[in-house]
Amino acid sequence: MSGTGQDATHEPGARAPRASDPEMPETPVTETETETAAIPYRFERTHSAAEVVEHWASLADGEESGVEVSVAGRVMLNRPQGRLAFAELRDWSGAIQLFALAKVTKDFDGLTRVNLGDWVGVRGEVVRTKRGELSVKVAEWSPLARARRGFGDKWRGVSDPEIRYRQREVDLWANESSRHILTLRSRLVKAMRERLWAAGFVEVETPILHPIAGGAAAKPFVTHHNALDADLYLRIAPELYLKRLVVGGFEKVFEIGRLFRNEGISPRHNPEFTTLELYQAYADYGDLMVLIEELVSGLAQDLLGTTTLSYQGRPLELAAPWRRATMVELITEHTGLKVDVHTPIDELRSAARAHGVTPDDSWGPGKILVEVYEKTTEAELWGPVFVMDYPAEVSPLARRHRDDLDLVERFEPVVAGRELANAFSELTDPDDQRARFEEQAAAHRAGDEEANEVDEDYLRALEYGLPPTAGFGLGIDRLTMLFSDVSNIREVIAFPTLRPEH
RNA sequence: GCGCCUCUAGCUCAACGGCAGAGCAACGGACUCUUAAUCCGCAGGUUUCGGGUUCGAAUCCCGAGGGGCGCACCA
């Protein structure tokens, strides 16, 4: 804030005028204010619940440790029993029992009246009860927050998705699996960063507000900058900026961040989602296959202690190396069709119709091929498998295949029927890139909202020289789903996008 | 965007054309080793909303809204 006048709210005693001020209506002292007055500004905690459990694991039944600790958390169960009482206190680390006795616990009656969900801080000796439960024998305690609202059924918690996702704070206290999944996600991102840093990659942040939404085929969100009086787009991919950093000399670079795509919401799609996007100079897409299979299997090892997963009841082996197969090989395997980008277009069209794909007149052979692949083959691939060599027609940013100029050196690792990433040897030729942009721009003008526009800034960067480079984007939400064995993307996002309430 | 399913007390669920209920939570009480403690008491509802059929609707029908799943789109 500016330096005009003192900040009255920081002055002790300078509270809002009360009844003494004739200008102000009389403000009664509410129950809330008296409750709040009993709540300290800080609480000196000496141990987490888990630390108590670990440190005094060998305490015998009925034994007293002689050591006093302070713990804090939310009361999840409360069992007053006349002149003694038990409660379960849960904090981030776990849970510990509170044991209170009327003759030793200060404000014993108050403690027995604590509601489920209330936060309390407790000081007392670590003991184990006669029945063998490690406990803190409460000498004194303090309320830290009252739960005015309940946390659902104390045994079943809450299961209504409306509450679970809109009021995640309730879900997280009520359902251990929700806490576990979000913690796993945090550990995954941390381990991913550590592996990439160790491999010499530099982490960067590129703009989220883009003047042109490029780097992927998707509909963007539009926003407006008032001072510039310019429309800006929330990024659909960081790809073009990251490659400009490679032009600038960042030979191994990555970004972990949020992308925004203005598309439908489904159990596998959130409008904002997180990806790892990575570029490596002097490398081609073959190098990336090794990098990805080692990264993903290594993360499984880091987080789960194994590369052998079970996903939705089916076994999934992530150990490297993963199978490598071209898209046309896989189409042939799954449909018996012997087709490729050079197959006469009429033949491709009828083959597509025979497999439930209705080709649009504007589609070339490449587009038809990809549609047939996605319709017939992709969901059947359990994998992991690297699906290689996409048609150039559908890949405007990828470099043409060294053995076939109608293909590009692109692959998608498919795991459990879903693409986990998208990777290619990057197109480095500014002239070819301009030509591909022009094709996209024509499609955009013809009504394809997902087609790219010509990005002159990016073309200029390529003219300064992009060395041979390979890069990929990998969905972190999807990877977390895989590792936590859930089928709905909302489970791995703390606050998934929902229709606004009312 | 389209299709199917769903919505009952704060939470989890019964009642499925005939008086809207239970457990937990909350509230009041009993209880000196509980473990989802137990026991007694009390309170809690325009059955998501709006129409319709019927002597009678939480229940059947139509519409709206929220949610779930599938399809489409995509990662």
Coordinates of C-alpha atoms (C1' of nucleotides) in Angstrom, one line a residue:
Chain A
M1 CA 0.0 0.0 0.0
S2 CA 1.0 3.6 -0.4
G3 CA 2.2 5.6 2.6
T4 CA -0.9 7.7 3.1
G5 CA -1.7 7.7 6.7
Q6 CA -1.2 4.9 9.2
D7 CA -2.8 1.5 8.9
A8 CA -5.3 1.6 11.7
T9 CA -6.0 -2.1 11.6
H10 CA -2.4 -2.8 12.8
E11 CA -2.8 -0.7 15.9
P12 CA -3.6 -2.7 19.0
G13 CA -6.9 -1.6 20.4
A14 CA -7.8 0.4 17.4
R15 CA -10.9 -1.8 16.7
A16 CA -14.0 -0.7 15.1
P17 CA -15.9 1.8 17.2
R18 CA -18.5 0.3 19.5
A19 CA -21.4 1.7 21.4
S20 CA -19.3 4.6 22.6
D21 CA -19.5 6.0 19.1
P22 CA -22.8 7.8 18.6
E23 CA -22.4 7.5 14.9
M24 CA -22.3 3.7 14.9
P25 CA -25.2 1.4 15.8
E26 CA -24.6 -0.6 18.9
T27 CA -22.7 -3.8 18.1
P28 CA -23.5 -6.6 20.4
V29 CA -20.7 -8.9 21.6
T30 CA -21.7 -12.0 19.7
E31 CA -21.1 -15.6 20.7
T32 CA -18.7 -15.9 17.8
E33 CA -16.5 -13.1 19.3
T34 CA -16.4 -14.8 22.7
E35 CA -15.5 -18.1 21.1
T36 CA -12.8 -16.5 19.0
A37 CA -11.4 -14.8 22.0
A38 CA -10.6 -18.2 23.5
I39 CA -8.5 -19.1 20.5
P40 CA -4.7 -18.4 20.8
Y41 CA -2.8 -16.8 18.0
R42 CA -0.3 -19.6 17.8
F43 CA 0.2 -23.0 19.2
E44 CA 3.6 -24.5 20.1
R45 CA 3.5 -28.0 18.8
T46 CA 6.4 -30.3 19.8
H47 CA 5.4 -33.5 17.9
S48 CA 3.2 -34.6 15.1
A49 CA 0.9 -37.6 15.7
A50 CA 3.1 -39.8 13.6
E51 CA 6.2 -38.7 15.6
V52 CA 4.5 -39.7 18.9
V53 CA 3.5 -43.0 17.5
E54 CA 6.9 -43.8 16.1
H55 CA 8.9 -42.5 19.1
W56 CA 6.9 -44.3 21.8
A57 CA 6.1 -47.5 19.8
S58 CA 7.6 -49.7 22.4
L59 CA 5.8 -48.2 25.4
A60 CA 4.1 -51.1 27.3
D61 CA 0.4 -51.3 28.1
G62 CA -0.4 -49.1 31.1
E63 CA 3.1 -47.6 31.1
E64 CA 3.7 -43.8 31.4
S65 CA 6.6 -42.3 29.5
G66 CA 7.2 -39.4 31.8
V67 CA 7.6 -37.2 28.8
E68 CA 5.2 -34.3 28.0
V69 CA 4.4 -33.4 24.4
S70 CA 2.2 -30.9 22.6
V71 CA 0.1 -32.1 19.6
A72 CA -2.6 -30.4 17.5
G73 CA -5.2 -31.4 15.0
R74 CA -8.8 -32.1 14.3
V75 CA -10.9 -34.2 16.7
M76 CA -12.3 -37.0 14.5
L77 CA -13.9 -39.2 17.2
N78 CA -14.9 -38.4 20.7
R79 CA -15.8 -40.9 23.4
P80 CA -16.5 -39.2 26.8
Q81 CA -17.1 -41.8 29.5
G82 CA -18.1 -40.1 32.7
R83 CA -15.0 -39.0 34.6
L84 CA -12.6 -40.0 31.8
A85 CA -12.7 -39.5 28.1
F86 CA -11.0 -40.6 24.9
A87 CA -10.8 -38.8 21.6
E88 CA -9.0 -39.3 18.3
L89 CA -6.9 -36.4 17.2
R90 CA -5.8 -36.3 13.5
D91 CA -3.2 -34.1 11.9
W92 CA -1.4 -34.2 8.6
S93 CA 0.9 -37.0 9.7
G94 CA -1.7 -39.4 11.1
A95 CA -3.7 -39.9 14.3
I96 CA -3.1 -40.1 18.0
Q97 CA -5.6 -40.9 20.9
L98 CA -6.2 -38.3 23.5
F99 CA -6.9 -39.6 27.0
A100 CA -8.4 -37.2 29.5
L101 CA -9.2 -37.6 33.2
A102 CA -11.5 -35.3 35.1
K103 CA -9.0 -35.0 38.0
V104 CA -6.0 -34.1 36.0
T105 CA -7.3 -32.5 32.8
K106 CA -7.9 -28.7 32.9
D107 CA -11.4 -27.9 31.7
F108 CA -12.2 -31.6 31.4
D109 CA -15.9 -30.8 30.8
G110 CA -15.1 -28.6 27.9
L111 CA -13.0 -31.2 26.2
T112 CA -15.9 -33.8 26.5
R113 CA -18.1 -31.3 24.7
V114 CA -15.8 -30.8 21.7
N115 CA -17.5 -31.5 18.4
L116 CA -16.3 -33.8 15.8
G117 CA -14.2 -31.7 13.4
D118 CA -13.1 -29.2 16.0
W119 CA -9.4 -28.3 16.0
V120 CA -7.6 -28.5 19.3
G121 CA -4.1 -28.2 20.7
V122 CA -3.2 -30.4 23.6
R123 CA -0.3 -30.7 26.1
G124 CA 0.2 -33.8 28.1
E125 CA 2.2 -36.9 28.9
V126 CA 2.6 -39.7 26.4
V127 CA 1.1 -42.9 27.9
R128 CA -0.2 -46.2 26.8
T129 CA -3.6 -47.1 28.2
K130 CA -4.4 -50.4 29.9
R131 CA -6.1 -51.5 26.7
G132 CA -2.9 -50.8 24.8
E133 CA -3.7 -47.6 22.9
L134 CA -0.9 -45.0 22.7
S135 CA -2.3 -41.7 23.9
V136 CA -1.5 -38.2 25.1
K137 CA -2.9 -37.9 28.6
V138 CA -4.3 -34.4 28.4
A139 CA -3.0 -32.0 31.1
E140 CA -4.4 -28.9 29.3
W141 CA -5.9 -28.1 26.0
S142 CA -7.0 -25.2 23.9
P143 CA -9.6 -24.9 21.2
L144 CA -8.0 -23.9 17.9
A145 CA -11.1 -23.7 15.7
R146 CA -14.7 -24.8 15.9
A147 CA -16.2 -26.8 13.2
R148 CA -19.6 -25.1 12.6
R149 CA -20.4 -27.6 9.9
G150 CA -20.1 -31.4 10.2
F151 CA -17.7 -33.6 8.1
G152 CA -20.3 -36.1 7.2
D153 CA -20.9 -39.6 8.6
K154 CA -18.1 -40.4 11.0
W155 CA -17.7 -43.9 9.6
R156 CA -18.7 -43.5 5.9
G157 CA -17.6 -39.9 5.4
V158 CA -19.1 -38.3 2.3
S159 CA -19.5 -39.8 -1.1
D160 CA -21.7 -37.3 -2.9
P161 CA -19.5 -36.1 -5.8
E162 CA -21.2 -32.7 -5.6
I163 CA -19.7 -32.3 -2.1
R164 CA -16.5 -34.1 -2.7
Y165 CA -15.4 -31.9 -5.6
R166 CA -17.1 -28.6 -4.7
Q167 CA -16.0 -28.7 -1.1
R168 CA -12.7 -30.6 -1.4
E169 CA -11.8 -29.6 2.1
V170 CA -14.6 -31.8 3.4
D171 CA -13.6 -34.7 1.2
L172 CA -10.0 -34.5 2.2
W173 CA -10.8 -34.8 5.9
A174 CA -13.4 -37.4 5.4
N175 CA -11.7 -39.6 2.8
E176 CA -8.2 -40.9 3.2
S177 CA -7.9 -42.0 -0.4
S178 CA -8.4 -38.4 -1.5
R179 CA -5.5 -37.2 0.6
H180 CA -3.4 -40.0 -0.6
I181 CA -4.0 -39.3 -4.3
L182 CA -3.2 -35.6 -4.0
T183 CA -0.1 -36.4 -2.0
L184 CA 1.0 -38.9 -4.6
R185 CA 0.6 -36.2 -7.3
S186 CA 2.8 -33.9 -5.3
R187 CA 5.5 -36.5 -4.9
L188 CA 5.3 -37.4 -8.6
V189 CA 5.9 -33.8 -9.7
K190 CA 8.8 -33.5 -7.2
A191 CA 10.4 -36.8 -8.4
M192 CA 9.9 -35.8 -12.0
R193 CA 11.7 -32.5 -11.4
E194 CA 14.5 -34.1 -9.6
R195 CA 15.1 -36.7 -12.4
L196 CA 15.1 -34.0 -15.1
W197 CA 17.3 -31.6 -13.1
A198 CA 19.7 -34.5 -12.5
A199 CA 19.7 -35.2 -16.3
G200 CA 20.8 -31.6 -16.9
F201 CA 17.5 -30.1 -18.0
V202 CA 16.8 -26.5 -17.1
E203 CA 13.3 -25.6 -15.8
V204 CA 11.7 -22.5 -17.3
E205 CA 8.4 -20.7 -17.3
T206 CA 6.9 -19.3 -20.5
P207 CA 3.9 -17.1 -21.0
I208 CA 0.4 -18.3 -20.3
L209 CA -1.2 -15.3 -22.1
H210 CA -0.6 -15.8 -25.8
P211 CA -1.3 -13.4 -28.6
I212 CA -1.8 -16.4 -30.9
A213 CA -2.9 -19.8 -29.5
G214 CA -0.4 -22.2 -31.1
G215 CA 1.5 -25.3 -30.6
A216 CA -1.5 -27.7 -30.6
A217 CA -4.8 -28.3 -32.2
A218 CA -7.4 -27.1 -29.7
K219 CA -9.9 -24.3 -29.1
P220 CA -8.5 -21.7 -26.7
F221 CA -10.0 -19.6 -24.0
V222 CA -10.0 -15.9 -25.0
T223 CA -9.4 -13.0 -22.6
H224 CA -8.7 -9.4 -23.0
H225 CA -5.9 -7.1 -21.8
N226 CA -7.4 -3.6 -21.2
A227 CA -4.3 -1.4 -21.4
L228 CA -3.2 -3.0 -24.6
D229 CA -6.8 -3.3 -25.8
A230 CA -5.8 -6.6 -27.2
D231 CA -7.4 -10.1 -27.1
L232 CA -5.1 -12.7 -25.6
Y233 CA -5.5 -16.5 -25.4
L234 CA -4.8 -18.8 -22.5
R235 CA -2.1 -21.1 -23.8
I236 CA -3.1 -24.4 -25.3
A237 CA 0.6 -25.5 -25.4
P238 CA 4.0 -23.9 -24.5
E239 CA 5.7 -25.6 -27.4
L240 CA 6.6 -22.6 -29.6
Y241 CA 8.1 -20.6 -26.7
L242 CA 10.1 -23.6 -25.5
K243 CA 11.6 -24.1 -29.0
R244 CA 12.5 -20.4 -29.1
L245 CA 14.4 -21.0 -25.9
V246 CA 16.3 -23.8 -27.7
V247 CA 17.1 -21.3 -30.5
G248 CA 18.4 -19.1 -27.6
G249 CA 20.8 -21.7 -26.5
F250 CA 18.8 -23.7 -23.8
E251 CA 19.8 -27.1 -25.1
K252 CA 17.9 -29.1 -22.6
V253 CA 14.8 -27.4 -21.3
F254 CA 11.5 -28.2 -19.7
E255 CA 8.4 -26.6 -18.3
I256 CA 5.8 -28.1 -15.9
G257 CA 2.6 -26.0 -16.1
R258 CA -1.1 -25.5 -16.7
L259 CA -2.6 -25.6 -20.2
F260 CA -6.1 -24.5 -21.0
R261 CA -8.4 -26.0 -23.7
N262 CA -11.9 -24.8 -24.3
E263 CA -13.4 -28.2 -24.8
G264 CA -15.9 -30.6 -23.1
I265 CA -15.4 -31.9 -19.6
S266 CA -15.3 -35.7 -19.1
P267 CA -13.9 -38.2 -16.7
R268 CA -10.6 -37.9 -18.6
H269 CA -10.7 -34.2 -19.5
N270 CA -10.5 -31.0 -17.4
P271 CA -10.4 -27.7 -19.2
E272 CA -7.2 -26.8 -17.3
F273 CA -4.6 -29.6 -17.0
T274 CA -1.0 -29.9 -16.3
T275 CA 1.8 -31.1 -18.6
L276 CA 5.5 -31.7 -18.7
E277 CA 6.8 -30.3 -21.9
L278 CA 10.5 -30.9 -22.7
Y279 CA 12.9 -30.2 -25.5
Q280 CA 16.4 -31.5 -26.2
A281 CA 18.7 -30.2 -28.8
Y282 CA 20.8 -32.6 -31.0
A283 CA 18.2 -35.4 -30.3
D284 CA 15.6 -37.1 -32.4
Y285 CA 12.4 -38.9 -31.6
G286 CA 14.2 -42.1 -31.0
D287 CA 16.1 -40.5 -28.1
L288 CA 12.8 -39.3 -26.6
M289 CA 11.4 -42.8 -26.6
V290 CA 14.3 -43.9 -24.4
L291 CA 13.9 -40.8 -22.2
I292 CA 10.2 -41.3 -21.7
E293 CA 10.2 -45.0 -21.0
E294 CA 13.0 -44.5 -18.5
L295 CA 11.4 -41.4 -16.9
V296 CA 8.0 -43.1 -16.5
S297 CA 9.2 -46.5 -15.3
G298 CA 11.7 -44.7 -13.0
L299 CA 8.9 -42.6 -11.5
A300 CA 6.9 -45.7 -10.9
Q301 CA 9.9 -47.2 -9.1
D302 CA 10.4 -44.0 -7.1
L303 CA 6.8 -43.6 -6.0
L304 CA 5.4 -47.1 -5.9
G305 CA 8.5 -49.2 -5.5
T306 CA 7.7 -51.2 -8.6
T307 CA 7.2 -50.9 -12.4
T308 CA 4.5 -53.6 -12.2
L309 CA 1.2 -51.8 -11.8
S310 CA -2.4 -52.8 -11.7
Y311 CA -4.7 -50.4 -13.5
Q312 CA -8.5 -50.8 -13.3
G313 CA -8.0 -54.4 -12.6
R314 CA -5.6 -55.1 -15.4
P315 CA -1.9 -55.7 -15.0
L316 CA 0.4 -53.0 -16.6
E317 CA 4.2 -53.5 -16.9
L318 CA 6.0 -50.2 -17.2
A319 CA 9.6 -51.5 -17.2
A320 CA 11.7 -50.3 -20.2
P321 CA 12.0 -51.0 -23.1
W322 CA 8.5 -50.4 -24.4
R323 CA 7.2 -51.8 -27.6
R324 CA 7.8 -49.7 -30.7
A325 CA 5.4 -50.0 -33.6
T326 CA 4.2 -47.8 -36.5
M327 CA 0.7 -46.5 -36.7
V328 CA 0.0 -48.4 -39.9
E329 CA 1.4 -51.7 -38.4
L330 CA -1.0 -51.3 -35.5
I331 CA -3.9 -50.5 -37.7
T332 CA -3.2 -53.7 -39.7
E333 CA -2.9 -55.7 -36.5
H334 CA -6.3 -54.5 -35.2
T335 CA -8.3 -54.3 -38.4
G336 CA -6.5 -56.4 -41.0
L337 CA -6.5 -53.4 -43.3
K338 CA -3.3 -53.0 -45.3
V339 CA -3.3 -49.2 -45.8
D340 CA -0.9 -46.3 -45.5
V341 CA -0.6 -42.7 -46.5
H342 CA 0.1 -43.8 -50.1
T343 CA -3.1 -45.8 -50.5
P344 CA -5.4 -44.3 -53.1
I345 CA -7.8 -41.9 -51.4
D346 CA -10.9 -43.6 -52.6
E347 CA -9.7 -46.9 -51.2
L348 CA -9.0 -45.2 -47.9
R349 CA -12.4 -43.5 -47.8
S350 CA -14.2 -46.8 -48.3
A351 CA -12.0 -48.5 -45.7
A352 CA -12.8 -45.7 -43.3
R353 CA -16.5 -46.1 -43.8
A354 CA -16.3 -49.8 -43.4
H355 CA -14.9 -49.1 -39.9
G356 CA -17.4 -46.5 -38.8
V357 CA -15.5 -43.4 -39.8
T358 CA -17.3 -40.9 -42.1
P359 CA -14.6 -39.0 -43.9
D360 CA -15.1 -35.3 -44.6
D361 CA -14.4 -34.2 -48.2
S362 CA -11.6 -32.0 -46.9
W363 CA -9.7 -34.9 -45.3
G364 CA -6.5 -36.0 -47.0
P365 CA -5.2 -39.6 -46.7
G366 CA -3.3 -38.7 -43.5
K367 CA -6.3 -37.4 -41.7
I368 CA -8.4 -40.4 -42.7
L369 CA -5.7 -42.7 -41.5
V370 CA -5.5 -41.1 -38.1
E371 CA -9.2 -41.2 -37.7
V372 CA -9.3 -44.9 -38.5
Y373 CA -6.5 -45.5 -36.0
E374 CA -8.3 -43.6 -33.3
K375 CA -11.6 -45.2 -34.0
T376 CA -10.4 -48.8 -34.3
T377 CA -7.0 -49.2 -32.6
E378 CA -6.0 -46.7 -30.0
A379 CA -8.4 -47.7 -27.2
E380 CA -7.5 -51.4 -27.7
L381 CA -3.8 -50.7 -27.0
W382 CA -3.1 -51.6 -23.4
G383 CA 0.6 -51.0 -23.9
P384 CA 2.8 -49.4 -23.1
V385 CA 3.6 -49.0 -26.8
F386 CA 5.1 -46.2 -28.8
V387 CA 2.8 -45.5 -31.8
M388 CA 5.2 -44.1 -34.4
D389 CA 5.2 -42.3 -37.6
Y390 CA 2.1 -40.1 -38.0
P391 CA 1.0 -38.6 -41.3
A392 CA 2.6 -35.1 -42.0
E393 CA -0.9 -33.8 -42.8
V394 CA -2.0 -33.8 -39.2
S395 CA 1.4 -32.8 -37.6
P396 CA 2.2 -29.2 -38.7
L397 CA 5.1 -28.8 -36.2
A398 CA 6.9 -32.1 -36.7
R399 CA 9.8 -32.9 -39.0
R400 CA 9.3 -35.0 -42.0
H401 CA 10.3 -38.7 -41.7
R402 CA 13.8 -39.4 -43.0
D403 CA 12.5 -42.3 -45.1
D404 CA 9.1 -41.0 -46.2
L405 CA 8.3 -37.3 -46.7
D406 CA 4.5 -37.9 -46.3
L407 CA 5.1 -39.0 -42.7
V408 CA 6.6 -37.2 -39.8
E409 CA 8.9 -38.5 -37.0
R410 CA 6.2 -38.4 -34.4
F411 CA 5.1 -40.9 -31.7
E412 CA 2.6 -41.2 -28.9
P413 CA 3.2 -43.5 -26.0
V414 CA -0.1 -45.2 -25.4
V415 CA -0.8 -46.7 -22.0
A416 CA -4.1 -48.3 -20.9
G417 CA -5.8 -47.2 -24.1
R418 CA -4.9 -43.5 -23.7
E419 CA -2.1 -41.4 -25.2
L420 CA 0.1 -40.4 -22.3
A421 CA 2.3 -38.0 -24.4
N422 CA 2.9 -36.6 -27.8
A423 CA 6.4 -36.4 -29.1
F424 CA 8.4 -35.7 -32.3
S425 CA 11.6 -34.7 -34.0
E426 CA 11.0 -31.0 -34.4
L427 CA 10.5 -29.3 -37.7
T428 CA 13.4 -26.9 -38.0
D429 CA 13.2 -25.6 -41.6
P430 CA 11.5 -22.1 -41.5
D431 CA 10.3 -22.5 -45.1
D432 CA 8.6 -25.8 -44.6
Q433 CA 7.2 -24.5 -41.3
R434 CA 5.8 -21.5 -43.1
A435 CA 4.2 -23.7 -45.7
R436 CA 2.6 -25.9 -43.0
F437 CA 1.3 -22.8 -41.1
E438 CA -0.3 -21.6 -44.3
E439 CA -2.1 -24.9 -44.7
Q440 CA -3.3 -24.6 -41.2
A441 CA -4.3 -21.0 -41.6
A442 CA -6.4 -22.0 -44.6
A443 CA -8.1 -24.6 -42.6
H444 CA -8.7 -22.1 -39.8
R445 CA -10.3 -19.6 -42.3
A446 CA -12.4 -22.5 -43.6
G447 CA -13.9 -22.9 -40.1
D448 CA -11.5 -25.3 -38.3
E449 CA -11.3 -23.6 -34.9
E450 CA -8.6 -25.9 -33.8
A451 CA -6.2 -25.2 -36.7
N452 CA -3.1 -23.1 -36.0
E453 CA -2.6 -19.6 -37.3
V454 CA 0.6 -18.3 -38.8
D455 CA 3.0 -17.4 -36.0
E456 CA 5.5 -14.9 -37.4
D457 CA 7.4 -14.6 -34.1
Y458 CA 8.0 -18.3 -34.2
L459 CA 9.0 -18.3 -37.9
R460 CA 11.5 -15.5 -37.3
A461 CA 13.0 -17.5 -34.4
L462 CA 13.4 -20.5 -36.7
E463 CA 15.2 -18.2 -39.2
Y464 CA 17.9 -17.7 -36.5
G465 CA 18.4 -21.4 -36.5
L466 CA 16.9 -24.3 -34.5
P467 CA 19.4 -27.2 -34.4
P468 CA 18.0 -30.7 -34.7
T469 CA 15.7 -31.0 -31.6
A470 CA 13.2 -33.4 -30.2
G471 CA 10.5 -32.6 -27.8
F472 CA 7.3 -33.9 -26.1
G473 CA 4.4 -33.0 -23.9
L474 CA 3.3 -35.5 -21.2
G475 CA 0.0 -35.3 -19.3
I476 CA 0.7 -35.2 -15.6
D477 CA -2.9 -35.6 -14.6
R478 CA -3.1 -38.8 -16.7
L479 CA 0.1 -40.1 -15.3
T480 CA -1.1 -39.5 -11.8
M481 CA -4.3 -41.4 -12.6
L482 CA -2.3 -44.3 -13.8
F483 CA -0.1 -44.4 -10.7
S484 CA -3.1 -44.0 -8.3
D485 CA -5.3 -46.4 -10.2
V486 CA -8.3 -44.0 -10.7
S487 CA -10.4 -43.6 -13.8
N488 CA -11.7 -40.1 -13.2
I489 CA -9.4 -37.1 -13.7
R490 CA -11.2 -35.2 -11.0
E491 CA -9.7 -37.5 -8.4
V492 CA -6.2 -36.2 -9.2
I493 CA -7.1 -32.5 -9.4
A494 CA -7.6 -30.7 -6.1
F495 CA -10.3 -28.4 -7.5
P496 CA -11.6 -29.7 -10.8
T497 CA -13.7 -27.5 -13.0
L498 CA -17.4 -27.7 -12.2
R499 CA -20.4 -25.8 -13.5
P500 CA -20.6 -22.7 -11.3
E501 CA -23.1 -23.1 -8.5
H502 CA -26.2 -21.0 -9.2
Chain B
rG1 C1' -23.5 -30.6 -27.8
rC2 C1' -26.4 -35.7 -27.8
rG3 C1' -28.0 -40.3 -25.1
rC4 C1' -28.9 -43.1 -20.6
rC5 C1' -29.1 -43.1 -15.2
rU6 C1' -29.8 -40.2 -10.8
rC7 C1' -31.6 -36.3 -6.8
rU8 C1' -35.5 -38.3 0.3
rA9 C1' -33.0 -34.9 7.4
rG10 C1' -26.3 -31.9 8.1
rC11 C1' -24.0 -37.0 6.3
rU12 C1' -24.9 -42.3 4.6
rC13 C1' -29.2 -44.6 3.1
rA14 C1' -34.7 -47.0 3.6
rA15 C1' -39.7 -46.5 2.1
rC16 C1' -41.2 -47.7 -4.9
rG17 C1' -49.3 -45.5 -5.7
rG18 C1' -51.8 -45.6 0.7
rC19 C1' -49.7 -41.9 7.8
rA20 C1' -41.8 -40.0 5.1
rG21 C1' -38.2 -43.7 8.4
rA22 C1' -33.2 -45.6 10.3
rG23 C1' -28.0 -45.2 11.6
rC24 C1' -24.4 -41.4 12.3
rA25 C1' -23.8 -36.0 13.4
rA26 C1' -26.2 -32.1 16.3
rC27 C1' -28.8 -30.9 21.1
rG28 C1' -30.0 -32.7 26.7
rG29 C1' -28.5 -36.5 30.1
rA30 C1' -25.9 -41.3 32.5
rC31 C1' -21.2 -43.8 32.6
rU32 C1' -13.3 -44.2 35.6
rC33 C1' -9.8 -47.9 29.9
rU34 C1' -12.8 -46.5 25.2
rU35 C1' -11.5 -48.2 19.8
rA36 C1' -17.4 -46.6 14.5
rA37 C1' -17.8 -47.0 22.9
rU38 C1' -22.6 -48.0 25.1
rC39 C1' -27.4 -46.5 27.1
rC40 C1' -31.6 -42.9 27.8
rG41 C1' -34.0 -38.5 25.9
rC42 C1' -35.0 -34.6 22.3
rA43 C1' -35.1 -32.3 17.7
rG44 C1' -34.5 -32.4 12.7
rG45 C1' -38.3 -32.6 5.9
rU46 C1' -42.2 -27.8 0.9
rU47 C1' -38.8 -35.9 -0.6
rU48 C1' -34.1 -30.4 -6.0
rC49 C1' -37.9 -27.0 -8.5
rG50 C1' -42.5 -26.3 -11.7
rG51 C1' -46.6 -28.6 -14.0
rG52 C1' -49.7 -33.0 -14.8
rU53 C1' -52.3 -38.0 -14.0
rU54 C1' -54.9 -40.0 -9.6
rC55 C1' -59.7 -40.5 -4.3
rG56 C1' -54.5 -40.3 -2.9
rA57 C1' -47.7 -39.0 -5.6
rA58 C1' -41.2 -39.2 -2.6
rU59 C1' -43.1 -43.2 -5.8
rC60 C1' -46.2 -42.7 -12.4
rC61 C1' -45.9 -38.8 -16.7
rC62 C1' -43.9 -34.0 -18.8
rG63 C1' -40.6 -29.8 -18.3
rA64 C1' -36.4 -27.2 -15.8
rG65 C1' -32.0 -27.4 -12.7
rG66 C1' -27.7 -30.2 -10.3
rG67 C1' -24.8 -34.6 -10.5
rG68 C1' -22.9 -39.4 -12.6
rC69 C1' -21.7 -42.5 -16.8
rG70 C1' -21.3 -43.1 -22.2
rC71 C1' -20.6 -40.8 -27.1
rA72 C1' -18.3 -36.7 -29.6
rC73 C1' -13.8 -33.6 -28.9
rC74 C1' -9.1 -34.1 -27.0
rA75 C1' -4.0 -34.9 -23.5

